[in-house]
PDB file of C-alpha atoms in Angstrom:
ATOM      1  CA  MET A   1     -25.513  21.440  20.200  1.00  0.00           C
ATOM      2  CA  SER A   2     -22.848  20.723  17.726  1.00  0.00           C
ATOM      3  CA  ALA A   3     -19.741  18.873  18.612  1.00  0.00           C
ATOM      4  CA  THR A   4     -16.450  20.570  18.873  1.00  0.00           C
ATOM      5  CA  GLN A   5     -13.989  20.075  16.272  1.00  0.00           C
ATOM      6  CA  PRO A   6     -10.756  18.544  17.232  1.00  0.00           C
ATOM      7  CA  SER A   7      -7.691  20.473  17.392  1.00  0.00           C
ATOM      8  CA  PRO A   8      -4.792  20.227  14.795  1.00  0.00           C
ATOM      9  CA  PHE A   9      -2.877  18.397  17.518  1.00  0.00           C
ATOM     10  CA  GLU A  10      -5.671  16.135  18.345  1.00  0.00           C
ATOM     11  CA  GLN A  11      -6.040  15.276  14.578  1.00  0.00           C
ATOM     12  CA  THR A  12      -2.288  14.700  14.164  1.00  0.00           C
ATOM     13  CA  LEU A  13      -2.385  12.368  17.288  1.00  0.00           C
ATOM     14  CA  GLN A  14      -5.505  10.405  16.029  1.00  0.00           C
ATOM     15  CA  ARG A  15      -3.543   9.875  12.439  1.00  0.00           C
ATOM     16  CA  VAL A  16      -0.582   8.535  14.361  1.00  0.00           C
ATOM     17  CA  GLN A  17      -2.683   6.402  16.391  1.00  0.00           C
ATOM     18  CA  GLN A  18      -4.417   5.025  13.160  1.00  0.00           C
ATOM     19  CA  LEU A  19      -0.875   4.572  11.433  1.00  0.00           C
ATOM     20  CA  MET A  20       0.391   2.692  14.650  1.00  0.00           C
ATOM     21  CA  TYR A  21      -2.876   0.555  14.568  1.00  0.00           C
ATOM     22  CA  ASN A  22      -2.318  -0.210  10.917  1.00  0.00           C
ATOM     23  CA  LEU A  23       1.214  -1.034  11.533  1.00  0.00           C
ATOM     24  CA  ARG A  24       0.353  -3.492  14.326  1.00  0.00           C
ATOM     25  CA  ASP A  25      -2.060  -5.229  12.151  1.00  0.00           C
ATOM     26  CA  SER A  26       0.416  -5.590   9.246  1.00  0.00           C
ATOM     27  CA  ALA A  27       3.415  -6.519  11.648  1.00  0.00           C
ATOM     28  CA  SER A  28       2.472  -9.914  12.537  1.00  0.00           C
ATOM     29  CA  SER A  29      -0.632 -12.383  12.529  1.00  0.00           C
ATOM     30  CA  GLY A  30      -0.947 -12.163  16.275  1.00  0.00           C
ATOM     31  CA  HIS A  31      -3.917  -9.743  16.179  1.00  0.00           C
ATOM     32  CA  HIS A  32      -5.546 -11.315  13.292  1.00  0.00           C
ATOM     33  CA  SER A  33      -8.793 -13.454  13.829  1.00  0.00           C
ATOM     34  CA  GLN A  34      -8.750 -17.072  12.780  1.00  0.00           C
ATOM     35  CA  ASP A  35     -10.979 -16.384   9.785  1.00  0.00           C
ATOM     36  CA  PHE A  36      -8.698 -13.930   8.320  1.00  0.00           C
ATOM     37  CA  VAL A  37      -5.719 -16.059   8.855  1.00  0.00           C
ATOM     38  CA  LEU A  38      -7.325 -18.582   6.791  1.00  0.00           C
ATOM     39  CA  ILE A  39      -8.434 -15.814   4.095  1.00  0.00           C
ATOM     40  CA  ARG A  40      -4.565 -14.576   3.902  1.00  0.00           C
ATOM     41  CA  SER A  41      -3.589 -18.110   3.652  1.00  0.00           C
ATOM     42  CA  GLU A  42      -5.600 -18.627   0.603  1.00  0.00           C
ATOM     43  CA  TYR A  43      -3.969 -15.742  -1.081  1.00  0.00           C
ATOM     44  CA  LEU A  44      -0.524 -16.962  -0.057  1.00  0.00           C
ATOM     45  CA  ARG A  45      -1.390 -20.449  -1.294  1.00  0.00           C
ATOM     46  CA  VAL A  46      -2.531 -19.306  -4.700  1.00  0.00           C
ATOM     47  CA  ARG A  47       0.503 -16.950  -5.061  1.00  0.00           C
ATOM     48  CA  THR A  48       3.009 -19.856  -4.028  1.00  0.00           C
ATOM     49  CA  MET A  49       1.650 -22.201  -6.610  1.00  0.00           C
ATOM     50  CA  PHE A  50       1.826 -19.749  -9.464  1.00  0.00           C
ATOM     51  CA  VAL A  51       5.312 -18.522  -8.722  1.00  0.00           C
ATOM     52  CA  SER A  52       6.555 -22.035  -7.791  1.00  0.00           C
ATOM     53  CA  ALA A  53       5.466 -23.250 -11.211  1.00  0.00           C
ATOM     54  CA  ALA A  54       6.902 -20.163 -12.965  1.00  0.00           C
ATOM     55  CA  PHE A  55      10.366 -20.335 -11.160  1.00  0.00           C
ATOM     56  CA  ALA A  56      10.550 -24.127 -12.001  1.00  0.00           C
ATOM     57  CA  LEU A  57      10.088 -23.428 -15.657  1.00  0.00           C
ATOM     58  CA  LEU A  58      12.574 -20.408 -15.599  1.00  0.00           C
ATOM     59  CA  ALA A  59      15.014 -22.790 -13.960  1.00  0.00           C
ATOM     60  CA  LEU A  60      14.910 -25.110 -16.854  1.00  0.00           C
ATOM     61  CA  ALA A  61      14.740 -22.511 -19.580  1.00  0.00           C
ATOM     62  CA  TRP A  62      17.795 -20.745 -18.194  1.00  0.00           C
ATOM     63  CA  ILE A  63      19.963 -23.759 -19.078  1.00  0.00           C
ATOM     64  CA  ALA A  64      20.112 -22.105 -22.563  1.00  0.00           C
ATOM     65  CA  VAL A  65      21.465 -19.058 -21.272  1.00  0.00           C
ATOM     66  CA  ASP A  66      24.038 -21.059 -19.238  1.00  0.00           C
ATOM     67  CA  TYR A  67      25.109 -22.886 -22.342  1.00  0.00           C
ATOM     68  CA  VAL A  68      26.036 -19.580 -23.942  1.00  0.00           C
ATOM     69  CA  LEU A  69      27.607 -17.785 -21.004  1.00  0.00           C
ATOM     70  CA  LEU A  70      29.289 -20.276 -18.661  1.00  0.00           C
ATOM     71  CA  PRO A  71      32.341 -22.249 -19.361  1.00  0.00           C
ATOM     72  CA  SER A  72      31.658 -25.772 -20.532  1.00  0.00           C
ATOM     73  CA  GLU A  73      33.034 -27.466 -17.435  1.00  0.00           C
ATOM     74  CA  LEU A  74      30.877 -25.270 -15.289  1.00  0.00           C
ATOM     75  CA  PHE A  75      27.774 -25.518 -17.418  1.00  0.00           C
ATOM     76  CA  VAL A  76      27.487 -29.194 -16.959  1.00  0.00           C
ATOM     77  CA  SER A  77      27.307 -29.199 -13.221  1.00  0.00           C
ATOM     78  CA  THR A  78      25.049 -26.073 -13.101  1.00  0.00           C
ATOM     79  CA  ALA A  79      22.761 -27.771 -15.674  1.00  0.00           C
ATOM     80  CA  ILE A  80      22.456 -30.855 -13.672  1.00  0.00           C
ATOM     81  CA  SER A  81      21.864 -29.178 -10.524  1.00  0.00           C
ATOM     82  CA  ARG A  82      19.067 -27.047 -12.118  1.00  0.00           C
ATOM     83  CA  VAL A  83      16.829 -30.258 -12.586  1.00  0.00           C
ATOM     84  CA  PRO A  84      16.561 -31.162  -8.876  1.00  0.00           C
ATOM     85  CA  MET A  85      15.900 -27.493  -8.216  1.00  0.00           C
ATOM     86  CA  ALA A  86      12.986 -27.420 -10.740  1.00  0.00           C
ATOM     87  CA  VAL A  87      11.651 -30.779  -9.253  1.00  0.00           C
ATOM     88  CA  GLY A  88      11.961 -29.098  -5.707  1.00  0.00           C
ATOM     89  CA  LEU A  89       9.922 -26.085  -6.754  1.00  0.00           C
ATOM     90  CA  LEU A  90       7.197 -28.424  -8.492  1.00  0.00           C
ATOM     91  CA  LEU A  91       6.969 -30.280  -5.173  1.00  0.00           C
ATOM     92  CA  VAL A  92       6.499 -26.945  -3.331  1.00  0.00           C
ATOM     93  CA  ARG A  93       3.640 -26.374  -5.928  1.00  0.00           C
ATOM     94  CA  SER A  94       2.067 -29.676  -4.953  1.00  0.00           C
ATOM     95  CA  TRP A  95       2.577 -29.127  -1.409  1.00  0.00           C
ATOM     96  CA  ALA A  96       0.719 -25.808  -1.367  1.00  0.00           C
ATOM     97  CA  ALA A  97      -2.266 -27.339  -3.593  1.00  0.00           C
ATOM     98  CA  ARG A  98      -2.794 -29.979  -1.150  1.00  0.00           C
ATOM     99  CA  SER A  99      -2.543 -27.643   1.917  1.00  0.00           C
ATOM    100  CA  GLN A 100      -6.218 -26.635   2.143  1.00  0.00           C
ATOM    101  CA  ASN A 101      -5.086 -23.213   3.362  1.00  0.00           C
ATOM    102  CA  HIS A 102      -3.655 -24.631   6.424  1.00  0.00           C
ATOM    103  CA  PRO A 103      -1.557 -21.485   7.867  1.00  0.00           C
ATOM    104  CA  ILE A 104       1.538 -23.552   9.118  1.00  0.00           C
ATOM    105  CA  GLN A 105       1.575 -25.622   5.828  1.00  0.00           C
ATOM    106  CA  VAL A 106       1.276 -22.704   3.583  1.00  0.00           C
ATOM    107  CA  ARG A 107       3.952 -20.990   5.601  1.00  0.00           C
ATOM    108  CA  ILE A 108       6.414 -23.867   4.755  1.00  0.00           C
ATOM    109  CA  ALA A 109       5.487 -23.714   1.221  1.00  0.00           C
ATOM    110  CA  TRP A 110       6.050 -20.209   0.435  1.00  0.00           C
ATOM    111  CA  PHE A 111       9.277 -20.215   2.698  1.00  0.00           C
ATOM    112  CA  THR A 112      10.590 -23.328   0.870  1.00  0.00           C
ATOM    113  CA  LEU A 113       9.920 -21.633  -2.435  1.00  0.00           C
ATOM    114  CA  LEU A 114      11.965 -18.624  -1.595  1.00  0.00           C
ATOM    115  CA  MET A 115      14.886 -20.612  -0.030  1.00  0.00           C
ATOM    116  CA  ILE A 116      15.350 -23.214  -2.679  1.00  0.00           C
ATOM    117  CA  PRO A 117      16.497 -20.666  -5.413  1.00  0.00           C
ATOM    118  CA  ASN A 118      18.546 -18.740  -2.628  1.00  0.00           C
ATOM    119  CA  LEU A 119      20.406 -21.757  -1.706  1.00  0.00           C
ATOM    120  CA  PHE A 120      20.923 -22.648  -5.346  1.00  0.00           C
ATOM    121  CA  TYR A 121      22.338 -19.198  -5.975  1.00  0.00           C
ATOM    122  CA  LEU A 122      24.670 -19.464  -2.863  1.00  0.00           C
ATOM    123  CA  ALA A 123      25.995 -22.885  -3.924  1.00  0.00           C
ATOM    124  CA  VAL A 124      26.750 -21.796  -7.517  1.00  0.00           C
ATOM    125  CA  ALA A 125      28.152 -18.484  -6.319  1.00  0.00           C
ATOM    126  CA  LEU A 126      30.680 -20.320  -3.858  1.00  0.00           C
ATOM    127  CA  SER A 127      31.548 -23.042  -6.210  1.00  0.00           C
ATOM    128  CA  THR A 128      32.843 -21.094  -8.867  1.00  0.00           C
ATOM    129  CA  ASP A 129      34.466 -17.424 -10.063  1.00  0.00           C
ATOM    130  CA  CYS A 130      31.831 -14.938  -8.904  1.00  0.00           C
ATOM    131  CA  HIS A 131      32.621 -13.012 -11.704  1.00  0.00           C
ATOM    132  CA  VAL A 132      31.689 -15.484 -14.179  1.00  0.00           C
ATOM    133  CA  VAL A 133      28.407 -16.055 -12.445  1.00  0.00           C
ATOM    134  CA  THR A 134      27.563 -12.453 -12.401  1.00  0.00           C
ATOM    135  CA  GLN A 135      27.921 -12.422 -16.247  1.00  0.00           C
ATOM    136  CA  ALA A 136      25.747 -15.307 -16.552  1.00  0.00           C
ATOM    137  CA  GLY A 137      22.986 -13.406 -14.995  1.00  0.00           C
ATOM    138  CA  TYR A 138      22.954 -14.838 -11.557  1.00  0.00           C
ATOM    139  CA  GLY A 139      23.862 -11.408 -10.045  1.00  0.00           C
ATOM    140  CA  PHE A 140      20.179 -10.230 -10.194  1.00  0.00           C
ATOM    141  CA  ALA A 141      18.960 -13.461  -8.553  1.00  0.00           C
ATOM    142  CA  PRO A 142      18.938 -12.028  -4.844  1.00  0.00           C
ATOM    143  CA  LEU A 143      17.553  -8.885  -6.192  1.00  0.00           C
ATOM    144  CA  LEU A 144      14.733 -10.625  -7.964  1.00  0.00           C
ATOM    145  CA  LEU A 145      13.977 -12.984  -4.904  1.00  0.00           C
ATOM    146  CA  THR A 146      13.873  -9.738  -2.642  1.00  0.00           C
ATOM    147  CA  ALA A 147      11.723  -7.933  -4.971  1.00  0.00           C
ATOM    148  CA  PHE A 148       9.364 -11.054  -5.029  1.00  0.00           C
ATOM    149  CA  LEU A 149       8.768 -10.558  -1.244  1.00  0.00           C
ATOM    150  CA  GLY A 150       6.338  -7.753  -2.468  1.00  0.00           C
ATOM    151  CA  VAL A 151       4.139  -9.932  -4.478  1.00  0.00           C
ATOM    152  CA  PHE A 152       2.849 -11.953  -1.489  1.00  0.00           C
ATOM    153  CA  PRO A 153       0.761 -10.544   1.389  1.00  0.00           C
ATOM    154  CA  PHE A 154       3.072 -11.135   4.002  1.00  0.00           C
ATOM    155  CA  THR A 155       3.332  -9.811   7.408  1.00  0.00           C
ATOM    156  CA  LEU A 156       6.238  -7.434   8.238  1.00  0.00           C
ATOM    157  CA  LEU A 157       7.731  -9.975  10.365  1.00  0.00           C
ATOM    158  CA  GLU A 158       7.494 -12.713   7.785  1.00  0.00           C
ATOM    159  CA  SER A 159       8.970 -10.662   4.997  1.00  0.00           C
ATOM    160  CA  LEU A 160      11.624  -9.028   7.047  1.00  0.00           C
ATOM    161  CA  SER A 161      12.743 -12.515   8.187  1.00  0.00           C
ATOM    162  CA  ALA A 162      13.005 -13.819   4.709  1.00  0.00           C
ATOM    163  CA  GLY A 163      14.803 -10.711   3.506  1.00  0.00           C
ATOM    164  CA  VAL A 164      17.388 -10.841   6.259  1.00  0.00           C
ATOM    165  CA  LEU A 165      18.262 -14.433   5.244  1.00  0.00           C
ATOM    166  CA  MET A 166      18.670 -13.411   1.716  1.00  0.00           C
ATOM    167  CA  LEU A 167      20.738 -10.534   2.571  1.00  0.00           C
ATOM    168  CA  LEU A 168      22.996 -12.854   4.606  1.00  0.00           C
ATOM    169  CA  THR A 169      23.217 -15.096   1.473  1.00  0.00           C
ATOM    170  CA  GLN A 170      24.539 -12.062  -0.488  1.00  0.00           C
ATOM    171  CA  ALA A 171      26.991 -11.128   2.323  1.00  0.00           C
ATOM    172  CA  VAL A 172      28.349 -14.665   2.461  1.00  0.00           C
ATOM    173  CA  VAL A 173      28.783 -14.595  -1.169  1.00  0.00           C
ATOM    174  CA  ASN A 174      30.387 -10.972  -1.175  1.00  0.00           C
ATOM    175  CA  TYR A 175      32.813 -12.234   1.559  1.00  0.00           C
ATOM    176  CA  GLY A 176      33.740 -15.551  -0.277  1.00  0.00           C
ATOM    177  CA  SER A 177      34.578 -13.433  -3.252  1.00  0.00           C
ATOM    178  CA  GLY A 178      36.262 -10.740  -1.766  1.00  0.00           C
ATOM    179  CA  GLN A 179      33.822  -8.063  -2.556  1.00  0.00           C
ATOM    180  CA  LEU A 180      33.372  -6.793   0.867  1.00  0.00           C
ATOM    181  CA  GLU A 181      36.875  -5.308   0.364  1.00  0.00           C
ATOM    182  CA  HIS A 182      35.551  -3.176  -2.298  1.00  0.00           C
ATOM    183  CA  LEU A 183      32.694  -0.516  -2.616  1.00  0.00           C
ATOM    184  CA  GLU A 184      30.804  -2.824  -5.110  1.00  0.00           C
ATOM    185  CA  GLY A 185      30.047  -5.504  -2.609  1.00  0.00           C
ATOM    186  CA  TRP A 186      28.541  -2.996  -0.142  1.00  0.00           C
ATOM    187  CA  GLN A 187      26.771  -1.487  -3.012  1.00  0.00           C
ATOM    188  CA  THR A 188      25.109  -4.768  -3.634  1.00  0.00           C
ATOM    189  CA  LEU A 189      23.871  -5.140  -0.060  1.00  0.00           C
ATOM    190  CA  TRP A 190      22.720  -1.478  -0.030  1.00  0.00           C
ATOM    191  CA  LEU A 191      20.641  -2.112  -3.178  1.00  0.00           C
ATOM    192  CA  MET A 192      19.165  -5.368  -1.647  1.00  0.00           C
ATOM    193  CA  SER A 193      18.314  -3.396   1.469  1.00  0.00           C
ATOM    194  CA  THR A 194      16.486  -0.805  -0.544  1.00  0.00           C
ATOM    195  CA  VAL A 195      14.665  -3.309  -2.458  1.00  0.00           C
ATOM    196  CA  MET A 196      13.517  -5.111   0.754  1.00  0.00           C
ATOM    197  CA  LEU A 197      12.288  -1.719   2.350  1.00  0.00           C
ATOM    198  CA  VAL A 198      10.070  -1.335  -0.933  1.00  0.00           C
ATOM    199  CA  SER A 199       8.906  -4.991  -0.449  1.00  0.00           C
ATOM    200  CA  LEU A 200       8.035  -4.332   3.181  1.00  0.00           C
ATOM    201  CA  TRP A 201       5.816  -1.361   2.142  1.00  0.00           C
ATOM    202  CA  ALA A 202       4.070  -3.510  -0.409  1.00  0.00           C
ATOM    203  CA  ASN A 203       3.429  -6.144   2.055  1.00  0.00           C
ATOM    204  CA  HIS A 204       2.134  -3.750   4.551  1.00  0.00           C
ATOM    205  CA  SER A 205      -0.218  -2.289   1.952  1.00  0.00           C
ATOM    206  CA  GLN A 206      -1.414  -5.596   0.799  1.00  0.00           C
ATOM    207  CA  VAL A 207      -2.222  -6.993   4.375  1.00  0.00           C
ATOM    208  CA  SER A 208      -3.905  -3.612   5.388  1.00  0.00           C
ATOM    209  CA  MET A 209      -6.098  -3.600   2.020  1.00  0.00           C
ATOM    210  CA  LEU A 210      -7.039  -7.097   2.714  1.00  0.00           C
ATOM    211  CA  LEU A 211      -7.841  -6.524   6.362  1.00  0.00           C
ATOM    212  CA  ARG A 212     -10.075  -3.299   5.294  1.00  0.00           C
ATOM    213  CA  LEU A 213     -11.898  -5.507   2.756  1.00  0.00           C
ATOM    214  CA  TYR A 214     -12.347  -8.297   5.212  1.00  0.00           C
ATOM    215  CA  ARG A 215     -13.732  -6.007   7.652  1.00  0.00           C
ATOM    216  CA  GLN A 216     -16.235  -4.297   5.469  1.00  0.00           C
ATOM    217  CA  ALA A 217     -17.503  -7.554   4.134  1.00  0.00           C
ATOM    218  CA  SER A 218     -17.727  -9.381   7.463  1.00  0.00           C
ATOM    219  CA  LEU A 219     -18.346  -7.010  10.203  1.00  0.00           C
ATOM    220  CA  ASP A 220     -21.345  -4.995  10.858  1.00  0.00           C
ATOM    221  CA  PRO A 221     -20.430  -1.216  10.859  1.00  0.00           C
ATOM    222  CA  LEU A 222     -22.534  -0.488  13.994  1.00  0.00           C
ATOM    223  CA  THR A 223     -21.662  -3.510  16.466  1.00  0.00           C
ATOM    224  CA  GLN A 224     -18.410  -4.562  14.808  1.00  0.00           C
ATOM    225  CA  LEU A 225     -20.092  -8.127  15.282  1.00  0.00           C
ATOM    226  CA  PHE A 226     -19.827 -10.600  12.295  1.00  0.00           C
ATOM    227  CA  ASN A 227     -22.819 -10.313   9.778  1.00  0.00           C
ATOM    228  CA  ARG A 228     -25.021 -12.664   8.037  1.00  0.00           C
ATOM    229  CA  ARG A 229     -22.644 -13.043   5.082  1.00  0.00           C
ATOM    230  CA  HIS A 230     -19.780 -14.321   7.251  1.00  0.00           C
ATOM    231  CA  LEU A 231     -21.944 -16.672   9.044  1.00  0.00           C
ATOM    232  CA  GLN A 232     -22.913 -18.299   5.957  1.00  0.00           C
ATOM    233  CA  ALA A 233     -19.504 -18.410   4.780  1.00  0.00           C
ATOM    234  CA  ARG A 234     -18.452 -20.091   8.056  1.00  0.00           C
ATOM    235  CA  ILE A 235     -21.201 -22.578   7.849  1.00  0.00           C
ATOM    236  CA  ARG A 236     -20.128 -23.575   4.256  1.00  0.00           C
ATOM    237  CA  ALA A 237     -16.360 -23.998   5.483  1.00  0.00           C
ATOM    238  CA  ILE A 238     -17.394 -25.978   8.528  1.00  0.00           C
ATOM    239  CA  THR A 239     -19.576 -28.278   6.436  1.00  0.00           C
ATOM    240  CA  THR A 240     -17.103 -28.788   3.713  1.00  0.00           C
ATOM    241  CA  ARG A 241     -14.325 -29.487   6.416  1.00  0.00           C
ATOM    242  CA  ARG A 242     -16.620 -31.984   8.072  1.00  0.00           C
ATOM    243  CA  GLN A 243     -17.694 -33.809   5.033  1.00  0.00           C
ATOM    244  CA  LYS A 244     -13.648 -34.370   4.158  1.00  0.00           C
ATOM    245  CA  LEU A 245     -13.187 -35.623   7.764  1.00  0.00           C
ATOM    246  CA  ARG A 246     -16.048 -37.911   7.308  1.00  0.00           C
ATOM    247  CA  ILE A 247     -14.852 -39.170   4.025  1.00  0.00           C
ATOM    248  CA  VAL A 248     -11.263 -40.201   5.588  1.00  0.00           C
ATOM    249  CA  GLY A 249     -12.667 -41.670   8.640  1.00  0.00           C
ATOM    250  CA  GLN A 250     -11.726 -39.094  11.362  1.00  0.00           C
ATOM    251  CA  SER A 251     -13.705 -38.257  14.401  1.00  0.00           C
ATOM    252  CA  LEU A 252     -15.997 -35.190  14.174  1.00  0.00           C
ATOM    253  CA  GLU A 253     -16.057 -32.719  16.887  1.00  0.00           C
ATOM    254  CA  PRO A 254     -19.590 -31.361  17.761  1.00  0.00           C
ATOM    255  CA  VAL A 255     -20.568 -28.010  16.274  1.00  0.00           C
ATOM    256  CA  SER A 256     -23.309 -25.610  17.893  1.00  0.00           C
ATOM    257  CA  LEU A 257     -25.125 -22.724  16.600  1.00  0.00           C
ATOM    258  CA  LEU A 258     -26.230 -20.292  19.264  1.00  0.00           C
ATOM    259  CA  MET A 259     -29.149 -17.776  18.377  1.00  0.00           C
ATOM    260  CA  ILE A 260     -29.840 -14.820  20.684  1.00  0.00           C
ATOM    261  CA  ASP A 261     -32.661 -12.390  20.395  1.00  0.00           C
ATOM    262  CA  LEU A 262     -31.861  -8.967  22.027  1.00  0.00           C
ATOM    263  CA  ASP A 263     -34.941  -7.017  23.101  1.00  0.00           C
ATOM    264  CA  PHE A 264     -35.245  -3.505  21.788  1.00  0.00           C
ATOM    265  CA  PHE A 265     -32.165  -3.780  19.796  1.00  0.00           C
ATOM    266  CA  LYS A 266     -33.911  -1.635  16.929  1.00  0.00           C
ATOM    267  CA  ARG A 267     -33.641   1.403  19.201  1.00  0.00           C
ATOM    268  CA  ILE A 268     -29.855   1.104  19.229  1.00  0.00           C
ATOM    269  CA  ASN A 269     -30.027   0.916  15.295  1.00  0.00           C
ATOM    270  CA  ASP A 270     -32.454   4.033  15.302  1.00  0.00           C
ATOM    271  CA  THR A 271     -30.226   6.218  17.596  1.00  0.00           C
TER     272      THR A 271
END
C-alpha cells in the first residue's frame, strides 16, 4: 500500500518548520555540538588572521591617501594614530594564530578585529570636521566593516551584535556632526542597515552550509550517530591535545573508549 502524499498545506507547514529549524541552527551556537563549535572556530580563526593582516597593511598604506586629501595639521595626528591601529591588528592576528581554535579566544580575536577600525573611525570623525573626513574616504569605513560581517561564518546573534555596535558608532558620528538633522545622515544609517541585513543572510547561509556539510561527513544517515570518520578525527584531536598538555606539564584527564555490540542490528539496516 503506497503512502499518501501530503497535502499542499502539510507541505507548506513542513517547509516552514524546516526554515525555522535552520534559523534556530544559525541564530546562535546554543544548539551546536562541541565538535561543530570547534570546526566553526577554525573557520573564524583562519579568516580573522587573514582579514586582520589585510586591515593592518591597508591601515598603513592609507597614509599616502591621507597625505593627499587631509590638511597638514590633521594628517600628522591621523598618520601617527594609524601605527598603533596596525600594531593592534597584527596583535589580533597573533592572538588568533595561538588560540588553537578555542571558541572564546577566537571570539575575542574577531570582535577586537572589528572594533579596532570602528573605534579609530569614531575617534577621527569626532576630532575633526566630518566633511573633511568623508572626502578623505573615511565615510565608507562603517559600510565596509558592516559588509565584512558577511565574510565570517557568524551566528545571527553574533553578527547582529557587531552590526548594532557599528550602527551606534555611525549614529554618534552623525549626531556629533549634526547630520541627524538632515536626510543625508539618516540615509547613511538606512544604507548601513540594508548592508547589515545582507550580511546576516550571508552569515545564515554560511552557518547552514557548514552544518549541512558537517552532518553529511560525520553522521550516519540512518541512525544519526557519529560515523567512523568522525571517531578517527576525534581520536586524533584528543591525542594531539594530550601531547601538547604533556609537553607543558599539565595534568591529563583520563580518556575512555566504549565499544558496544548490538545484536541483530543488521536487520535495522536491511529494513
